[in-house]
XYZ file of C-alpha atoms in Angstrom:
477
model
C 8.380 28.610 3.621
C 7.125 28.393 0.047
C 5.092 26.140 -2.219
C 5.155 25.184 -5.858
C 3.174 23.123 -8.328
C 4.984 21.378 -11.141
C 4.306 18.599 -13.588
C 7.139 16.266 -14.452
C 7.892 13.167 -16.474
C 9.809 10.275 -15.012
C 11.070 7.020 -16.413
C 10.566 3.552 -15.005
C 12.265 4.373 -11.719
C 9.435 5.842 -9.658
C 11.154 7.224 -6.607
C 13.143 10.446 -6.435
C 15.941 11.300 -4.043
C 16.865 14.658 -2.518
C 20.498 14.209 -3.515
C 22.161 11.483 -5.554
C 25.104 11.317 -3.178
C 22.973 9.499 -0.668
C 22.604 5.781 -0.088
C 19.929 3.874 1.765
C 20.753 2.134 5.043
C 24.436 2.866 4.506
C 24.667 0.757 1.304
C 25.791 1.870 -2.131
C 23.148 3.610 -4.251
C 21.536 2.121 -7.328
C 23.962 1.857 -10.232
C 21.321 3.473 -12.438
C 21.514 6.720 -10.449
C 24.035 9.465 -11.033
C 26.446 9.725 -8.129
C 29.856 11.239 -7.436
C 32.305 12.170 -10.228
C 33.879 8.729 -9.929
C 30.501 7.169 -10.781
C 31.024 4.163 -13.010
C 28.212 3.645 -15.524
C 26.605 0.253 -16.020
C 28.199 -1.738 -18.790
C 26.543 -4.228 -21.056
C 28.459 -7.297 -22.209
C 28.277 -8.652 -25.736
C 27.775 -12.386 -25.817
C 31.242 -13.350 -27.101
C 33.360 -11.189 -24.798
C 33.957 -11.172 -21.066
C 35.805 -8.889 -18.738
C 39.264 -9.806 -17.588
C 39.533 -11.830 -14.404
C 40.324 -8.795 -12.291
C 37.136 -7.022 -13.364
C 38.640 -4.706 -16.012
C 36.610 -4.020 -19.115
C 37.021 -6.651 -21.767
C 36.778 -6.172 -25.491
C 33.239 -5.490 -26.597
C 32.057 -3.762 -23.442
C 30.100 -0.544 -23.909
C 27.819 1.811 -22.073
C 24.404 0.445 -21.217
C 21.803 1.903 -23.582
C 18.528 3.329 -22.330
C 16.801 1.534 -25.182
C 14.906 4.747 -25.986
C 17.168 6.603 -28.385
C 16.431 4.158 -31.197
C 12.933 5.666 -31.384
C 14.165 9.229 -31.956
C 13.923 9.645 -35.698
C 12.263 11.632 -38.460
C 12.540 14.852 -36.469
C 10.676 13.407 -33.506
C 12.182 12.867 -30.079
C 11.252 10.208 -27.568
C 9.696 12.881 -25.351
C 8.868 15.986 -27.348
C 9.000 19.290 -25.417
C 5.628 20.989 -24.844
C 4.152 22.368 -28.077
C 4.311 26.175 -28.016
C 1.736 28.455 -29.643
C 2.430 32.176 -29.925
C 1.103 35.427 -31.371
C 3.180 38.515 -32.145
C 2.179 41.883 -33.573
C 5.387 42.919 -35.331
C 4.757 46.607 -35.812
C 4.587 47.545 -39.533
C 6.312 44.380 -40.657
C 7.784 44.936 -44.118
C 10.943 45.365 -46.159
C 11.991 48.530 -44.320
C 12.132 46.690 -41.003
C 14.094 43.777 -42.459
C 16.664 46.049 -44.096
C 18.368 46.173 -40.706
C 20.322 42.908 -40.393
C 20.271 42.902 -36.604
C 16.474 43.304 -36.556
C 16.005 40.536 -39.119
C 18.141 38.112 -37.097
C 16.326 38.978 -33.885
C 12.875 38.434 -35.390
C 14.031 35.112 -36.859
C 15.291 34.079 -33.441
C 11.893 34.931 -31.959
C 10.060 32.849 -34.563
C 12.200 29.850 -33.634
C 11.040 30.135 -30.020
C 7.641 28.762 -31.045
C 6.341 25.689 -32.841
C 3.595 27.781 -34.406
C 3.490 31.574 -34.396
C 0.904 34.048 -35.659
C 2.542 37.227 -36.979
C 0.281 40.259 -37.383
C 0.536 43.651 -39.041
C 2.303 42.384 -42.164
C 2.104 45.474 -44.394
C 4.582 44.485 -47.115
C 2.965 44.974 -50.534
C 5.757 43.246 -52.466
C 5.262 39.909 -50.672
C 9.030 39.524 -50.266
C 9.383 40.232 -46.556
C 7.844 36.952 -45.367
C 10.083 34.925 -47.681
C 13.187 36.786 -46.485
C 12.228 36.151 -42.864
C 11.487 32.490 -43.562
C 14.896 32.045 -45.181
C 16.561 33.624 -42.155
C 14.519 31.468 -39.756
C 15.648 28.290 -41.518
C 19.240 29.427 -41.931
C 21.468 26.854 -40.282
C 18.497 24.710 -39.261
C 18.122 21.030 -40.083
C 14.985 19.003 -40.669
C 16.596 16.297 -38.540
C 17.426 18.760 -35.778
C 15.054 21.403 -34.481
C 13.051 21.292 -37.706
C 12.463 23.600 -40.652
C 9.684 26.171 -40.770
C 7.127 27.038 -43.407
C 4.836 30.048 -43.620
C 1.176 30.425 -44.553
C 0.019 33.969 -45.371
C -3.560 35.197 -45.574
C -4.861 37.437 -48.330
C -4.501 41.153 -47.588
C -7.394 42.365 -45.441
C -8.654 45.844 -44.532
C -11.106 48.463 -45.693
C -8.836 51.265 -46.857
C -5.636 51.436 -48.834
C -3.882 50.299 -45.652
C -4.215 46.539 -45.682
C -2.495 43.882 -43.632
C -1.822 40.151 -43.764
C -1.747 37.484 -41.101
C 1.149 35.031 -41.357
C 1.463 31.634 -39.671
C 5.022 30.367 -39.204
C 5.006 26.708 -38.243
C 7.433 23.851 -37.773
C 6.781 21.562 -40.715
C 7.896 18.383 -38.932
C 5.172 18.845 -36.315
C 2.323 20.797 -37.897
C 0.035 19.965 -40.795
C -2.202 22.717 -42.179
C -5.610 21.202 -42.925
C -7.675 24.183 -44.019
C -7.623 27.978 -44.101
C -9.892 30.844 -45.094
C -10.673 34.470 -44.358
C -13.917 34.793 -42.392
C -16.682 36.038 -44.680
C -17.827 38.610 -42.052
C -21.560 39.179 -42.600
C -22.393 42.765 -41.684
C -18.797 43.896 -42.215
C -18.074 44.101 -38.493
C -14.324 43.473 -38.624
C -11.989 46.048 -40.121
C -9.541 43.172 -40.689
C -11.484 39.950 -41.068
C -10.184 37.044 -38.962
C -8.002 34.447 -40.673
C -9.082 30.906 -39.828
C -6.481 28.122 -39.919
C -7.170 24.525 -38.857
C -4.115 22.450 -38.003
C -3.135 18.991 -36.851
C -0.117 18.461 -34.554
C 1.358 14.975 -34.406
C 2.951 15.274 -30.955
C 0.133 16.818 -28.920
C -2.147 14.656 -26.779
C -5.180 13.432 -28.784
C -7.732 15.642 -27.040
C -5.912 18.716 -28.339
C -3.966 17.651 -31.434
C -6.446 19.242 -33.860
C -7.547 22.833 -33.423
C -8.427 26.002 -35.303
C -6.553 29.264 -34.943
C -8.774 32.332 -35.188
C -6.246 35.061 -35.999
C -7.419 38.580 -35.302
C -6.109 42.158 -35.181
C -8.986 44.398 -34.123
C -9.564 48.051 -34.853
C -8.865 49.839 -31.524
C -11.935 52.093 -31.649
C -14.273 49.148 -32.268
C -12.435 46.566 -30.181
C -15.366 45.718 -27.891
C -17.753 45.076 -30.790
C -15.220 42.989 -32.711
C -14.271 40.941 -29.633
C -17.945 40.229 -28.942
C -18.495 39.150 -32.572
C -15.674 36.581 -32.287
C -18.294 34.356 -30.642
C -20.025 34.182 -34.038
C -16.704 33.348 -35.685
C -16.247 30.483 -33.250
C -19.751 29.197 -34.034
C -18.936 29.360 -37.749
C -15.838 27.221 -37.211
C -17.741 24.669 -35.126
C -20.604 24.399 -37.612
C -18.598 24.543 -40.836
C -15.422 22.674 -39.937
C -16.873 20.523 -37.148
C -14.136 21.604 -34.716
C -14.580 22.220 -30.996
C -10.976 23.136 -30.166
C -10.586 26.800 -31.028
C -7.811 29.252 -30.159
C -8.566 32.946 -30.638
C -5.329 34.895 -30.578
C -3.752 38.147 -31.651
C -3.783 41.853 -30.903
C -7.354 42.321 -29.677
C -6.710 45.811 -28.250
C -8.560 44.324 -25.286
C -7.447 46.812 -22.655
C -6.632 50.384 -21.813
C -8.716 53.136 -23.319
C -10.350 50.799 -25.843
C -12.155 48.539 -23.348
C -13.974 49.712 -20.235
C -14.652 47.397 -17.297
C -18.386 47.707 -17.920
C -17.873 46.417 -21.478
C -16.872 43.009 -20.161
C -20.212 42.638 -18.370
C -22.068 42.187 -21.652
C -19.308 40.918 -23.965
C -20.202 37.371 -25.031
C -16.565 36.271 -25.333
C -16.264 36.619 -21.556
C -18.587 33.652 -21.058
C -17.586 30.734 -18.837
C -16.755 28.501 -21.808
C -13.962 30.840 -22.963
C -10.623 30.612 -21.163
C -8.641 33.851 -21.311
C -5.068 32.681 -20.812
C -3.585 36.195 -20.731
C -5.185 38.030 -17.809
C -6.540 41.589 -17.875
C -3.812 42.958 -15.604
C -0.892 41.652 -17.716
C 1.101 44.180 -19.761
C 1.742 42.939 -23.313
C 3.231 46.157 -24.648
C 6.931 46.921 -25.086
C 6.283 50.592 -24.268
C 5.054 52.431 -21.193
C 1.403 51.940 -22.221
C 0.778 49.173 -19.626
C -2.115 47.381 -21.316
C -3.195 43.803 -22.046
C -3.788 44.317 -25.761
C -2.592 40.900 -26.925
C -4.663 37.913 -25.832
C -5.123 34.163 -26.201
C -8.573 32.641 -25.619
C -9.016 28.860 -25.679
C -12.255 26.903 -25.834
C -13.086 23.229 -26.210
C -11.722 19.979 -24.732
C -8.131 21.004 -25.492
C -8.086 23.022 -22.257
C -7.350 19.691 -20.566
C -3.934 19.577 -22.281
C -2.929 23.216 -21.818
C 0.205 23.141 -19.666
C -0.709 24.798 -16.339
C 0.779 28.285 -15.895
C 2.416 28.161 -19.345
C 0.605 31.224 -20.719
C 2.879 34.240 -20.600
C 4.174 37.399 -22.208
C 7.563 36.553 -23.713
C 9.727 39.488 -22.651
C 12.557 38.675 -24.981
C 14.558 41.791 -24.151
C 15.053 40.430 -20.646
C 15.730 36.877 -21.830
C 18.190 37.980 -24.529
C 19.517 40.939 -22.488
C 18.740 43.549 -25.135
C 18.674 47.307 -24.748
C 15.612 49.454 -25.368
C 16.834 50.765 -28.735
C 16.899 47.272 -30.260
C 13.505 46.486 -28.747
C 11.933 49.539 -30.410
C 13.224 48.434 -33.817
C 11.182 45.237 -33.637
C 7.772 46.163 -32.222
C 5.790 48.001 -29.595
C 4.312 44.624 -28.549
C 5.710 41.490 -26.926
C 4.753 37.993 -28.123
C 2.154 36.147 -26.042
C 2.199 32.361 -25.869
C 1.219 29.137 -24.117
C 2.059 25.423 -24.326
C 0.236 22.151 -24.956
C 1.111 18.786 -23.437
C 2.809 16.346 -25.793
C 3.000 12.564 -26.019
C 5.980 10.320 -25.625
C 6.819 8.031 -28.534
C 4.093 5.343 -28.564
C 6.647 2.530 -28.435
C 7.994 3.691 -25.085
C 4.847 5.253 -23.604
C 4.591 2.324 -21.177
C 7.974 3.339 -19.690
C 6.830 6.855 -18.802
C 5.124 7.823 -15.562
C 3.604 11.283 -15.221
C 3.939 12.765 -11.749
C 2.662 16.026 -10.405
C 4.226 17.334 -7.225
C 2.965 19.842 -4.687
C 5.937 20.723 -2.512
C 5.992 22.900 0.609
C 9.334 23.770 2.203
C 9.678 24.646 5.893
C 12.902 26.114 7.305
C 11.970 24.877 10.783
C 13.296 21.529 11.955
C 12.341 18.555 14.115
C 12.914 18.910 17.851
C 14.349 15.442 18.543
C 17.809 14.320 17.319
C 17.508 12.893 13.775
C 18.937 9.457 14.653
C 16.603 9.140 17.603
C 13.624 10.290 15.532
C 14.361 7.631 12.890
C 14.824 4.850 15.443
C 11.629 5.656 17.332
C 9.331 6.543 14.419
C 6.167 4.444 14.378
C 2.942 5.570 12.758
C 0.287 3.614 10.918
C 0.097 4.452 7.181
C 3.701 5.711 7.151
C 7.175 4.239 6.800
C 10.445 6.000 7.576
C 13.941 5.295 6.302
C 17.318 6.974 6.444
C 19.552 8.047 3.583
C 23.246 8.028 4.417
C 26.404 9.545 2.976
C 29.421 7.360 2.236
C 30.965 8.192 5.593
C 27.929 6.717 7.319
C 26.383 10.027 8.366
C 22.605 10.290 8.289
C 21.780 13.008 5.761
C 18.077 12.719 4.968
C 15.086 11.042 6.597
C 12.226 10.074 4.282
C 8.771 9.557 5.774
C 6.481 8.149 3.091
C 2.790 7.341 3.345
C 0.981 4.378 1.858
C -0.809 4.933 -1.444
C -3.902 7.117 -1.030
C -6.694 6.407 -3.502
C -8.859 9.471 -2.842
C -7.805 13.115 -3.036
C -10.119 14.018 -0.153
C -8.122 11.741 2.189
C -4.808 13.462 1.529
C -5.317 16.271 4.048
C -6.402 13.884 6.827
C -3.279 11.799 6.150
C -1.082 14.886 6.650
C -3.090 15.850 9.743
C -2.324 12.424 11.256
C 1.380 13.111 10.805
C 1.027 16.490 12.515
C -0.753 14.892 15.474
C 2.155 12.450 15.771
C 4.837 15.176 15.766
C 4.017 18.871 15.452
C 7.645 19.741 14.752
C 7.569 17.470 11.683
C 4.495 19.107 10.115
C 3.953 22.693 11.201
C 0.563 24.358 11.028
C 1.798 26.520 8.152
C 2.768 23.452 6.109
C -0.581 21.813 6.814
C -2.438 24.980 5.789
C -0.405 25.221 2.577
C -1.188 21.614 1.638
C -4.883 22.220 2.346
C -4.869 25.278 0.099
C -3.173 23.482 -2.776
C -5.501 20.493 -2.546
C -8.686 22.544 -2.250
C -7.946 25.138 -4.901
C -5.177 24.020 -7.241
C -5.857 20.290 -7.325
C -9.565 20.657 -8.043
C -8.762 21.364 -11.690
C -6.970 18.008 -11.893
C -9.447 15.928 -9.903
C -11.836 15.289 -12.798
C -9.021 14.131 -15.058
C -7.605 11.851 -12.379
C -10.984 10.284 -11.657
C -11.825 9.827 -15.346
C -8.594 7.964 -15.971
C -9.026 5.978 -12.731
C -5.286 6.207 -12.188
C -5.144 8.630 -9.298
C -2.420 7.473 -6.917
C -1.550 9.944 -4.180
C 1.284 9.748 -1.684
C 2.577 12.057 1.053
C 6.367 12.324 1.316
C 8.220 14.141 4.099
C 11.957 14.732 3.568
C 13.904 15.826 6.637
C 17.165 17.297 5.372
C 19.615 16.821 8.230
C 22.421 18.759 6.524
C 20.415 21.863 5.603
C 18.123 21.691 8.639
C 14.867 21.960 6.729
C 11.770 19.858 6.065
C 10.014 19.445 2.710
C 6.454 18.126 2.626
C 5.365 16.878 -0.803
C 2.192 15.457 -2.296
C 2.980 13.105 -5.180
C 0.352 12.322 -7.787
C 0.972 9.646 -10.394
C -1.321 10.098 -13.383
């Protein structure tokens, strides 16, 4: 038995099916649903042409359009993928590193993984390395396809002859740079002053479409002091730029020998208003150091549009199946990243339903024969129906509750089903649903109540073929 929490987007058709081969009550499935290989798509008839008398396609017939593709233009899709923000310390990034063609191509590929990416430890004095990388990133790209990138580089910062730059690579079709500056750093606390960049993103939900990046690469030996002082940098951004949405990101050296557990007890950036998306136990290094040096901290209302569980260390060597020698050529760090929720095109927003699903799978099965169970099922608040294969065999039984307006009533609704038939809802399934509702769903409850659109529904799917039961909680938001 297992459970999962996902957030999905659906079109106008609200119901989902366990398998598109199935039909309801032994009738043919909706023509809008994908079926067997011989599935025949809906056709739309032009006004002057008809099909032949025997039903063959006449002149002028064509596939039925979704009506949505006409809105995909100017580099923007109907439903834009989640907006990805990343930070990557590319060890000693300069001309020497880019002289290796394979390394250059790999770094360019990594940049294209993100919609906006902070690159740290740019040590190139000539200023050519960033332009070479940008050219490689955009090589073969199209402004009408995945979008071209631009780069914004900070002035060189540092106290000694060794100075570094921060560089922001961003997709120009999505991101607009509004303002940027190097933090003035009263008291000279930071060895490399943070680079502040305010941006606007045209596809992100309004609560989070404007934010400021606080780019930082701390000095390891003074990491705790610099991390603590980032609270003052945040206050400067709020007071000077009138921005509440702030993302602090970069190589904070916030782990290992540079930060002790007792340091966190007094560090102001560990306050409740700061959301550390990369946890203390996560390894962000590409070596055997095992430390959470690279971090992302989010504050402000935009936390409401951070995609749940999207924050991660991007272990590109595993994704791209690279060996350790190539990994060492790039950096001793991995990129860290997270995603923001995006909007559908405003002209078709009304056709989109957002649904979150908590799903618990149980390998145990009902005790009574499926056909008998379906015939005899009778329980207030629930309706049952059978889904049949083309040969008339019962394949899935769906038991669906009425709409539930209050999250607190969900558990009691599942409990009623367990009282009716303990083999349909085991104690383990009930306990799993309780856990998800009490702990995971609490973070969504405020949003659901504010929007006054919370519609909950319990769905039990009895898979006759695979002999398993799936209990799901559907939430339309």
